[in-house]
Amino acid sequence: MKLHKVSLTLAVLSFVFYYTFAYHLPRTDFIKLLTLFVALFFFCFKLIQFEKHNFRFLLGIGIIFRLVFLFAEPNLSQDFYRFIWDGHLVANGSNPYLQTPDELMQNMVSIIPNAQELYDGMGSLSARHYSNYPPLNQLIFALATILGGKSLFGSLFAMRSIIILADIGIFYFGRRLLKNLNRSPHLIFWYFINPLVIVELTGNLHFEGVMLFFFILSMFLLSIDKWKTAAMVIACSISIKLVPLLFLPIFLKYLGWKKSIVFYSIIGITSIALFLPFNTPEFIDNYSRTLKLWFSNFEFNSSLYNLAKKTAVHFDAKPWEFIKEYGKITPLITVITVGLFTFFPKKYDLNRVLWSMMWVLTIYYFISTTIHPWYIIFLVLLSIFTTYRYAIIWSAAVVLSYYAYSQADFKESLWLLGIEYISVFGYLTYEIVAHRNKK
């Protein structure tokens, strides 16, 4: 009984801290942001430690923590302005991949309610580029704006409701998948009440949660041998965010050649069907140009790239030239990594598939030039199906990257990034050694 009182106290404190996060935190106040995050992760750890078998309690507080954000405007990300902008375009039958917001504003677009507010809010970087969100994501944006009407708050409310429902779906199918793979079902709470997940998905409206719902549903369907349906569902995941594309070759050994041909065909047909409404001669060119920017123009919270850049600049390389050259190398390294994890293991069951996905995504993130905090959430979910926990450490340490948001010029602190990645690489090294010693 005394233990439950402690848990209730921790839950109430978490509620207060999430409320503070949602309604009383300017993103420039890094000390306050860091303090709240550290406290919330400590509470999360203790709640799982004390109540890991109290399924209803942890599910209930996980939902309540999300509902705290229901009426809040995202305070750590401005991406939602672009979501609503694209949603209004799609809802009115316009293709969001054909014109940039800059181009549309010159024509004084009238089909977008609150156009000036959305344009100013998304920032100049987003405004001068074509949309990079895949088609099913665009349809969800459109649904949210239809449900929200002309109200900015109404669209936010609809998007947040969709993301919360997706997280509940991840909890439901993730727990069932853990049982099917003979793993403890309580591990799903490392995702469900993880502060990074709650703040970045429900709070800041990133649609990784919807992508992960389709992804985890497809893995569950594979676990009960409904692999054809799983193929359609994973295509939906790719059509929210493209990240699951990395994993497609890994299914080859798991399914075998004959099933794989059908599996990949279904994914291809479903993906084409989802892209078809937006397809024009300009679409592929505009979309591919936008995607290339992520490899050769943007940089944030990177690890190995920062080390490589510092070394190159020391030998008189130009930073703007180096990132373009580095951007040509990373896809090659990624392809080699995926190939190794596809063909190297001798036997493949679903546990091994998820384990391989975790490592592929980890290596991809380590070499990437841009790692926003919400990217780590996919790793957190994959890690609970393995015996590795470095992704959970990373989900806590990644908050240090938000120091850049407290600076007028968004300049990163290499010292803080050093602390973040030393903790991640350090714990990962410890886990690798520990696993080898067990074997």
Short mmCIF file of C-alpha atoms in Angstrom, two decimals:
data_model
loop_
_atom_site.label_atom_id
_atom_site.label_comp_id
_atom_site.label_asym_id
_atom_site.label_seq_id
_atom_site.Cartn_x
_atom_site.Cartn_y
_atom_site.Cartn_z
CA MET A 1 0.00 0.00 0.00
CA LYS A 2 2.85 2.37 0.89
CA LEU A 3 4.45 1.65 -2.52
CA HIS A 4 1.20 2.58 -4.29
CA LYS A 5 1.11 5.90 -2.39
CA VAL A 6 4.60 6.66 -3.66
CA SER A 7 3.51 5.78 -7.21
CA LEU A 8 0.44 8.01 -6.95
CA THR A 9 2.62 10.86 -5.71
CA LEU A 10 5.02 10.36 -8.63
CA ALA A 11 2.07 10.30 -11.05
CA VAL A 12 0.65 13.55 -9.63
CA LEU A 13 4.07 15.23 -9.80
CA SER A 14 4.44 14.05 -13.39
CA PHE A 15 1.02 15.50 -14.22
CA VAL A 16 2.07 18.88 -12.78
CA PHE A 17 5.37 18.81 -14.65
CA TYR A 18 3.68 17.90 -17.95
CA TYR A 19 1.20 20.74 -17.40
CA THR A 20 4.13 23.11 -16.85
CA PHE A 21 5.77 21.74 -19.99
CA ALA A 22 2.62 22.25 -22.04
CA TYR A 23 1.52 25.71 -20.91
CA HIS A 24 4.40 27.46 -19.14
CA LEU A 25 7.60 26.65 -21.01
CA PRO A 26 9.13 28.97 -23.59
CA ARG A 27 11.54 26.91 -25.67
CA THR A 28 14.28 29.47 -25.07
CA ASP A 29 14.32 28.57 -21.36
CA PHE A 30 16.76 25.66 -21.60
CA ILE A 31 17.38 25.30 -17.86
CA LYS A 32 13.67 24.90 -17.15
CA LEU A 33 13.26 22.49 -20.08
CA LEU A 34 16.21 20.39 -18.91
CA THR A 35 15.00 20.33 -15.30
CA LEU A 36 11.51 19.20 -16.31
CA PHE A 37 12.87 16.49 -18.61
CA VAL A 38 15.29 15.09 -16.03
CA ALA A 39 12.57 14.99 -13.37
CA LEU A 40 10.04 13.36 -15.72
CA PHE A 41 12.52 10.65 -16.74
CA PHE A 42 13.28 9.92 -13.09
CA PHE A 43 9.55 9.65 -12.35
CA CYS A 44 9.08 7.41 -15.42
CA PHE A 45 11.86 5.08 -14.29
CA LYS A 46 10.44 4.81 -10.77
CA LEU A 47 6.86 4.30 -11.96
CA ILE A 48 7.88 1.40 -14.17
CA GLN A 49 10.09 -0.01 -11.40
CA PHE A 50 7.26 0.11 -8.82
CA GLU A 51 4.21 -0.63 -11.01
CA LYS A 52 5.47 -2.59 -14.01
CA HIS A 53 2.86 -5.31 -13.50
CA ASN A 54 0.06 -2.84 -12.71
CA PHE A 55 -1.14 -2.68 -16.31
CA ARG A 56 -4.24 -0.51 -15.77
CA PHE A 57 -2.47 2.06 -13.61
CA LEU A 58 0.38 2.70 -16.08
CA LEU A 59 -1.97 2.67 -19.08
CA GLY A 60 -4.27 5.15 -17.32
CA ILE A 61 -1.56 7.62 -16.36
CA GLY A 62 -0.01 7.34 -19.82
CA ILE A 63 -3.31 8.45 -21.36
CA ILE A 64 -3.81 11.19 -18.75
CA PHE A 65 -0.31 12.60 -19.35
CA ARG A 66 -1.16 12.88 -23.05
CA LEU A 67 -4.52 14.54 -22.39
CA VAL A 68 -2.68 17.30 -20.49
CA PHE A 69 -1.47 18.61 -23.86
CA LEU A 70 -4.88 18.54 -25.53
CA PHE A 71 -5.41 22.32 -25.50
CA ALA A 72 -1.77 23.40 -25.77
CA GLU A 73 0.04 24.89 -28.75
CA PRO A 74 3.31 23.02 -29.48
CA ASN A 75 6.19 24.94 -27.90
CA LEU A 76 9.28 23.03 -29.10
CA SER A 77 8.44 22.73 -32.79
CA GLN A 78 6.85 24.89 -35.46
CA ASP A 79 6.29 22.03 -37.92
CA PHE A 80 2.56 21.97 -37.17
CA TYR A 81 2.08 25.19 -39.12
CA ARG A 82 3.27 23.40 -42.28
CA PHE A 83 1.08 20.38 -41.45
CA ILE A 84 -2.01 22.58 -41.35
CA TRP A 85 -0.91 24.49 -44.48
CA ASP A 86 -0.52 21.24 -46.46
CA GLY A 87 -3.76 19.89 -44.99
CA HIS A 88 -5.79 22.84 -46.28
CA LEU A 89 -4.22 22.48 -49.72
CA VAL A 90 -5.09 18.77 -49.94
CA ALA A 91 -8.58 19.30 -48.52
CA ASN A 92 -9.20 21.84 -51.30
CA GLY A 93 -7.90 19.53 -54.03
CA SER A 94 -4.50 21.20 -54.48
CA ASN A 95 -1.23 19.29 -54.74
CA PRO A 96 1.17 20.28 -51.89
CA TYR A 97 4.19 18.99 -53.82
CA LEU A 98 3.91 21.42 -56.73
CA GLN A 99 4.35 24.88 -55.17
CA THR A 100 6.25 26.16 -52.16
CA PRO A 101 4.49 28.36 -49.59
CA ASP A 102 6.67 31.25 -50.82
CA GLU A 103 5.27 30.81 -54.33
CA LEU A 104 1.70 30.46 -53.11
CA MET A 105 1.90 33.56 -50.91
CA GLN A 106 2.95 35.64 -53.93
CA ASN A 107 -0.38 34.68 -55.49
CA MET A 108 -2.19 35.59 -52.27
CA VAL A 109 -3.66 32.11 -51.92
CA SER A 110 -7.22 32.32 -50.67
CA ILE A 111 -8.00 28.62 -50.14
CA ILE A 112 -5.93 28.48 -46.94
CA PRO A 113 -7.58 29.94 -43.82
CA ASN A 114 -5.15 31.88 -41.61
CA ALA A 115 -2.60 31.74 -44.46
CA GLN A 116 -0.44 34.61 -43.18
CA GLU A 117 -0.28 33.19 -39.64
CA LEU A 118 0.62 29.73 -40.94
CA TYR A 119 3.21 31.15 -43.34
CA ASP A 120 4.88 33.26 -40.66
CA GLY A 121 4.74 30.41 -38.16
CA MET A 122 6.37 27.73 -40.32
CA GLY A 123 9.52 29.82 -40.81
CA SER A 124 11.49 30.72 -43.92
CA LEU A 125 13.24 27.34 -44.19
CA SER A 126 10.00 25.42 -44.58
CA ALA A 127 8.36 28.14 -46.65
CA ARG A 128 10.93 28.05 -49.44
CA HIS A 129 10.88 24.26 -49.91
CA TYR A 130 8.36 21.84 -51.35
CA SER A 131 6.55 19.57 -48.91
CA ASN A 132 8.51 16.47 -47.88
CA TYR A 133 5.66 14.63 -46.11
CA PRO A 134 4.53 11.40 -47.84
CA PRO A 135 0.97 11.01 -49.20
CA LEU A 136 -0.83 9.23 -46.36
CA ASN A 137 0.55 11.84 -43.97
CA GLN A 138 -0.88 14.53 -46.27
CA LEU A 139 -4.29 12.85 -46.17
CA ILE A 140 -4.19 12.86 -42.36
CA PHE A 141 -3.29 16.57 -42.42
CA ALA A 142 -6.31 17.11 -44.69
CA LEU A 143 -8.59 15.11 -42.37
CA ALA A 144 -7.44 17.20 -39.40
CA THR A 145 -8.14 20.48 -41.19
CA ILE A 146 -11.57 19.25 -42.32
CA LEU A 147 -12.42 18.26 -38.74
CA GLY A 148 -10.92 21.49 -37.40
CA GLY A 149 -12.62 23.72 -39.95
CA LYS A 150 -11.05 27.17 -40.32
CA SER A 151 -9.89 27.16 -36.71
CA LEU A 152 -6.17 26.75 -36.07
CA PHE A 153 -6.93 25.31 -32.65
CA GLY A 154 -9.51 22.92 -34.13
CA SER A 155 -6.89 21.47 -36.50
CA LEU A 156 -4.40 21.12 -33.64
CA PHE A 157 -7.02 19.36 -31.52
CA ALA A 158 -7.82 16.92 -34.36
CA MET A 159 -4.14 16.14 -35.05
CA ARG A 160 -3.42 15.58 -31.39
CA SER A 161 -6.42 13.27 -31.04
CA ILE A 162 -5.18 11.19 -34.01
CA ILE A 163 -1.68 10.93 -32.50
CA ILE A 164 -3.03 9.92 -29.06
CA LEU A 165 -5.19 7.20 -30.66
CA ALA A 166 -2.14 5.98 -32.60
CA ASP A 167 -0.13 5.73 -29.37
CA ILE A 168 -2.90 3.71 -27.72
CA GLY A 169 -2.82 1.44 -30.78
CA ILE A 170 0.96 1.05 -30.39
CA PHE A 171 0.43 0.10 -26.76
CA TYR A 172 -2.23 -2.50 -27.64
CA PHE A 173 -0.44 -4.20 -30.53
CA GLY A 174 3.03 -3.71 -29.03
CA ARG A 175 1.97 -5.53 -25.87
CA ARG A 176 0.46 -8.38 -27.88
CA LEU A 177 3.59 -8.62 -30.03
CA LEU A 178 5.79 -8.79 -26.93
CA LYS A 179 3.68 -11.72 -25.68
CA ASN A 180 3.91 -13.46 -29.07
CA LEU A 181 7.70 -13.11 -28.97
CA ASN A 182 7.89 -14.44 -25.39
CA ARG A 183 8.98 -11.12 -23.93
CA SER A 184 7.61 -9.41 -20.85
CA PRO A 185 4.58 -7.29 -21.86
CA HIS A 186 5.49 -4.59 -19.30
CA LEU A 187 8.34 -3.49 -21.58
CA ILE A 188 5.83 -1.55 -23.70
CA PHE A 189 5.68 1.03 -20.90
CA TRP A 190 9.24 2.12 -21.72
CA TYR A 191 7.59 3.50 -24.83
CA PHE A 192 4.16 4.43 -23.53
CA ILE A 193 5.14 6.59 -20.53
CA ASN A 194 8.52 7.70 -21.90
CA PRO A 195 8.61 11.53 -21.54
CA LEU A 196 10.27 11.99 -24.95
CA VAL A 197 7.40 10.08 -26.60
CA ILE A 198 4.71 12.06 -24.76
CA VAL A 199 6.32 15.49 -25.26
CA GLU A 200 7.44 15.07 -28.87
CA LEU A 201 4.45 13.17 -30.28
CA THR A 202 1.41 14.36 -28.33
CA GLY A 203 2.98 17.66 -27.26
CA ASN A 204 4.77 18.75 -30.42
CA LEU A 205 2.60 16.88 -32.94
CA HIS A 206 5.18 14.79 -34.74
CA PHE A 207 3.59 12.02 -36.78
CA GLU A 208 6.24 9.40 -36.00
CA GLY A 209 3.59 7.97 -33.68
CA VAL A 210 1.20 7.29 -36.57
CA MET A 211 4.03 5.77 -38.61
CA LEU A 212 4.94 3.55 -35.65
CA PHE A 213 1.33 2.45 -35.21
CA PHE A 214 1.26 1.05 -38.75
CA PHE A 215 4.77 -0.37 -38.28
CA ILE A 216 4.02 -2.21 -35.03
CA LEU A 217 0.69 -3.43 -36.41
CA SER A 218 2.54 -4.89 -39.42
CA MET A 219 5.05 -6.64 -37.11
CA PHE A 220 2.16 -8.07 -35.06
CA LEU A 221 0.51 -9.35 -38.25
CA LEU A 222 3.80 -11.01 -39.25
CA SER A 223 3.93 -12.68 -35.83
CA ILE A 224 0.57 -14.37 -36.53
CA ASP A 225 1.59 -15.22 -40.13
CA LYS A 226 -0.68 -12.69 -41.86
CA TRP A 227 2.20 -11.48 -43.98
CA LYS A 228 0.15 -10.29 -46.97
CA THR A 229 -1.91 -7.94 -44.79
CA ALA A 230 1.33 -6.93 -43.04
CA ALA A 231 2.74 -5.84 -46.41
CA MET A 232 -0.18 -3.45 -47.02
CA VAL A 233 0.12 -2.05 -43.50
CA ILE A 234 3.88 -1.46 -43.70
CA ALA A 235 3.29 0.40 -46.98
CA CYS A 236 0.99 2.71 -44.97
CA SER A 237 3.80 3.19 -42.45
CA ILE A 238 6.19 4.19 -45.25
CA SER A 239 3.55 6.58 -46.58
CA ILE A 240 3.59 8.44 -43.26
CA LYS A 241 7.38 8.63 -42.91
CA LEU A 242 9.89 6.99 -45.24
CA VAL A 243 12.13 5.49 -42.50
CA PRO A 244 10.72 1.91 -42.72
CA LEU A 245 12.03 1.75 -46.29
CA LEU A 246 15.44 1.05 -44.71
CA PHE A 247 14.17 -2.25 -43.36
CA LEU A 248 12.56 -3.80 -46.44
CA PRO A 249 15.55 -5.96 -47.50
CA ILE A 250 15.71 -7.50 -44.00
CA PHE A 251 12.46 -9.38 -44.65
CA LEU A 252 14.05 -11.32 -47.51
CA LYS A 253 15.65 -14.02 -45.35
CA TYR A 254 12.76 -14.09 -42.88
CA LEU A 255 10.09 -14.74 -45.52
CA GLY A 256 12.17 -16.59 -48.10
CA TRP A 257 12.40 -15.78 -51.80
CA LYS A 258 8.92 -16.87 -52.94
CA LYS A 259 6.96 -15.06 -50.21
CA SER A 260 9.27 -12.04 -50.47
CA ILE A 261 8.41 -11.48 -54.13
CA VAL A 262 4.69 -11.31 -53.25
CA PHE A 263 5.42 -9.30 -50.06
CA TYR A 264 7.44 -6.63 -51.90
CA SER A 265 4.92 -6.54 -54.75
CA ILE A 266 2.07 -5.80 -52.34
CA ILE A 267 4.13 -3.04 -50.67
CA GLY A 268 4.97 -1.58 -54.09
CA ILE A 269 1.39 -1.65 -55.37
CA THR A 270 -0.02 -0.16 -52.13
CA SER A 271 2.62 2.59 -52.10
CA ILE A 272 1.98 3.48 -55.74
CA ALA A 273 -1.77 3.60 -55.06
CA LEU A 274 -1.18 6.04 -52.18
CA PHE A 275 1.17 8.24 -54.24
CA LEU A 276 -1.00 8.13 -57.38
CA PRO A 277 -3.41 10.99 -56.45
CA PHE A 278 -0.42 13.33 -56.14
CA ASN A 279 1.52 12.13 -59.17
CA THR A 280 2.39 14.72 -61.82
CA PRO A 281 5.44 15.17 -64.07
CA GLU A 282 6.85 17.69 -61.56
CA PHE A 283 6.10 15.66 -58.44
CA ILE A 284 9.04 13.21 -58.52
CA ASP A 285 11.57 15.96 -59.29
CA ASN A 286 10.29 18.29 -56.55
CA TYR A 287 9.99 15.54 -53.95
CA SER A 288 13.42 14.02 -54.63
CA ARG A 289 15.08 17.45 -54.52
CA THR A 290 13.53 18.10 -51.10
CA LEU A 291 14.70 14.71 -49.79
CA LYS A 292 18.27 15.33 -50.99
CA LEU A 293 18.44 18.38 -48.75
CA TRP A 294 18.40 16.12 -45.69
CA PHE A 295 21.62 14.47 -46.81
CA SER A 296 23.51 17.49 -48.11
CA ASN A 297 22.23 20.72 -46.49
CA PHE A 298 20.86 20.28 -42.99
CA GLU A 299 22.74 19.46 -39.81
CA PHE A 300 21.56 19.17 -36.21
CA ASN A 301 22.58 17.04 -33.23
CA SER A 302 24.90 14.79 -35.24
CA SER A 303 27.63 12.61 -33.74
CA LEU A 304 30.09 11.09 -36.23
CA TYR A 305 29.40 13.84 -38.76
CA ASN A 306 30.43 16.50 -36.25
CA LEU A 307 33.69 14.65 -35.55
CA ALA A 308 34.36 14.23 -39.27
CA LYS A 309 33.57 17.90 -39.96
CA LYS A 310 35.85 19.15 -37.19
CA THR A 311 38.68 16.99 -38.53
CA ALA A 312 38.08 18.11 -42.12
CA VAL A 313 37.90 21.81 -41.21
CA HIS A 314 41.16 21.43 -39.27
CA PHE A 315 42.74 20.39 -42.58
CA ASP A 316 41.27 23.46 -44.36
CA ALA A 317 38.09 21.89 -45.77
CA LYS A 318 35.13 24.24 -46.28
CA PRO A 319 32.14 23.21 -44.07
CA TRP A 320 29.54 23.89 -46.82
CA GLU A 321 31.53 21.78 -49.26
CA PHE A 322 32.21 19.02 -46.74
CA ILE A 323 28.54 18.40 -45.92
CA LYS A 324 27.73 17.91 -49.62
CA GLU A 325 30.53 15.35 -49.98
CA TYR A 326 29.55 13.67 -46.73
CA GLY A 327 25.94 13.54 -47.98
CA LYS A 328 27.09 11.45 -50.95
CA ILE A 329 28.79 8.90 -48.67
CA THR A 330 26.04 8.31 -46.08
CA PRO A 331 23.57 6.59 -48.49
CA LEU A 332 26.37 4.23 -49.56
CA ILE A 333 27.23 3.33 -45.95
CA THR A 334 23.53 2.83 -45.22
CA VAL A 335 23.10 0.44 -48.18
CA ILE A 336 26.16 -1.59 -47.08
CA THR A 337 24.85 -1.74 -43.49
CA VAL A 338 21.40 -2.95 -44.61
CA GLY A 339 23.07 -5.55 -46.86
CA LEU A 340 25.16 -6.91 -43.99
CA PHE A 341 22.17 -7.25 -41.67
CA THR A 342 20.12 -8.82 -44.46
CA PHE A 343 22.52 -11.60 -45.42
CA PHE A 344 24.92 -12.03 -42.48
CA PRO A 345 22.68 -13.79 -39.89
CA LYS A 346 22.26 -17.49 -40.63
CA LYS A 347 18.78 -17.80 -39.15
CA TYR A 348 16.01 -15.25 -39.10
CA ASP A 349 13.01 -15.29 -36.81
CA LEU A 350 10.94 -12.18 -36.00
CA ASN A 351 13.06 -11.44 -32.93
CA ARG A 352 16.13 -11.34 -35.18
CA VAL A 353 14.30 -9.12 -37.70
CA LEU A 354 13.52 -6.53 -35.03
CA TRP A 355 17.07 -6.80 -33.63
CA SER A 356 18.51 -6.17 -37.12
CA MET A 357 16.19 -3.21 -37.64
CA MET A 358 17.39 -1.67 -34.38
CA TRP A 359 21.03 -1.93 -35.43
CA VAL A 360 20.41 -0.64 -38.96
CA LEU A 361 18.56 2.39 -37.60
CA THR A 362 21.20 2.97 -34.92
CA ILE A 363 24.06 3.01 -37.44
CA TYR A 364 22.02 5.21 -39.78
CA TYR A 365 21.44 7.72 -36.97
CA PHE A 366 25.09 7.65 -35.90
CA ILE A 367 26.24 8.67 -39.38
CA SER A 368 23.40 11.11 -40.13
CA THR A 369 23.87 14.87 -40.26
CA THR A 370 20.47 15.60 -38.71
CA ILE A 371 18.99 13.86 -35.66
CA HIS A 372 15.99 15.63 -34.21
CA PRO A 373 14.95 14.38 -30.74
CA TRP A 374 11.76 12.73 -31.99
CA TYR A 375 13.76 10.52 -34.37
CA ILE A 376 14.97 8.52 -31.36
CA ILE A 377 11.43 7.35 -30.60
CA PHE A 378 11.57 4.68 -33.34
CA LEU A 379 14.72 3.28 -31.72
CA VAL A 380 13.05 3.25 -28.30
CA LEU A 381 10.20 1.13 -29.67
CA LEU A 382 12.52 -1.29 -31.49
CA SER A 383 14.79 -1.67 -28.44
CA ILE A 384 12.05 -3.03 -26.20
CA PHE A 385 11.92 -6.13 -28.42
CA THR A 386 15.63 -6.74 -27.72
CA THR A 387 17.77 -6.90 -24.59
CA TYR A 388 19.45 -3.54 -25.38
CA ARG A 389 18.46 -0.35 -23.53
CA TYR A 390 20.86 2.29 -24.90
CA ALA A 391 17.99 3.81 -26.91
CA ILE A 392 16.20 4.63 -23.65
CA ILE A 393 19.36 6.35 -22.39
CA TRP A 394 19.48 8.26 -25.68
CA SER A 395 15.82 9.28 -25.36
CA ALA A 396 16.77 10.99 -22.08
CA ALA A 397 20.11 12.45 -23.19
CA VAL A 398 18.81 13.88 -26.49
CA VAL A 399 17.14 16.75 -24.62
CA LEU A 400 20.62 18.34 -24.44
CA SER A 401 20.32 19.09 -28.16
CA TYR A 402 17.55 21.58 -27.39
CA TYR A 403 20.15 23.98 -26.04
CA ALA A 404 20.37 25.29 -29.62
CA TYR A 405 16.76 26.52 -29.36
CA SER A 406 17.75 28.84 -26.50
CA GLN A 407 20.25 30.63 -28.75
CA ALA A 408 19.23 33.44 -31.08
CA ASP A 409 21.33 31.97 -33.91
CA PHE A 410 20.41 28.33 -33.04
CA LYS A 411 24.09 27.58 -32.43
CA GLU A 412 24.71 24.14 -30.91
CA SER A 413 26.91 23.48 -27.90
CA LEU A 414 29.47 20.84 -28.83
CA TRP A 415 30.12 20.28 -25.12
CA LEU A 416 26.50 19.31 -24.51
CA LEU A 417 26.40 17.16 -27.65
CA GLY A 418 29.58 15.52 -26.36
CA ILE A 419 27.84 14.64 -23.07
CA GLU A 420 24.83 13.28 -24.97
CA TYR A 421 26.84 11.00 -27.23
CA ILE A 422 29.41 9.93 -24.63
CA SER A 423 26.51 8.67 -22.50
CA VAL A 424 24.95 6.86 -25.48
CA PHE A 425 28.17 5.34 -26.86
CA GLY A 426 29.35 4.55 -23.33
CA TYR A 427 26.20 2.65 -22.37
CA LEU A 428 26.08 0.93 -25.75
CA THR A 429 29.67 -0.27 -25.31
CA TYR A 430 28.84 -1.53 -21.82
CA GLU A 431 25.84 -3.47 -23.17
CA ILE A 432 27.80 -5.01 -26.04
CA VAL A 433 30.53 -6.20 -23.62
CA ALA A 434 27.94 -7.50 -21.17
CA HIS A 435 26.15 -9.46 -23.90
CA ARG A 436 29.40 -11.00 -25.11
CA ASN A 437 30.31 -12.02 -21.58
CA LYS A 438 26.92 -13.72 -21.17
CA LYS A 439 27.45 -15.67 -24.40
#
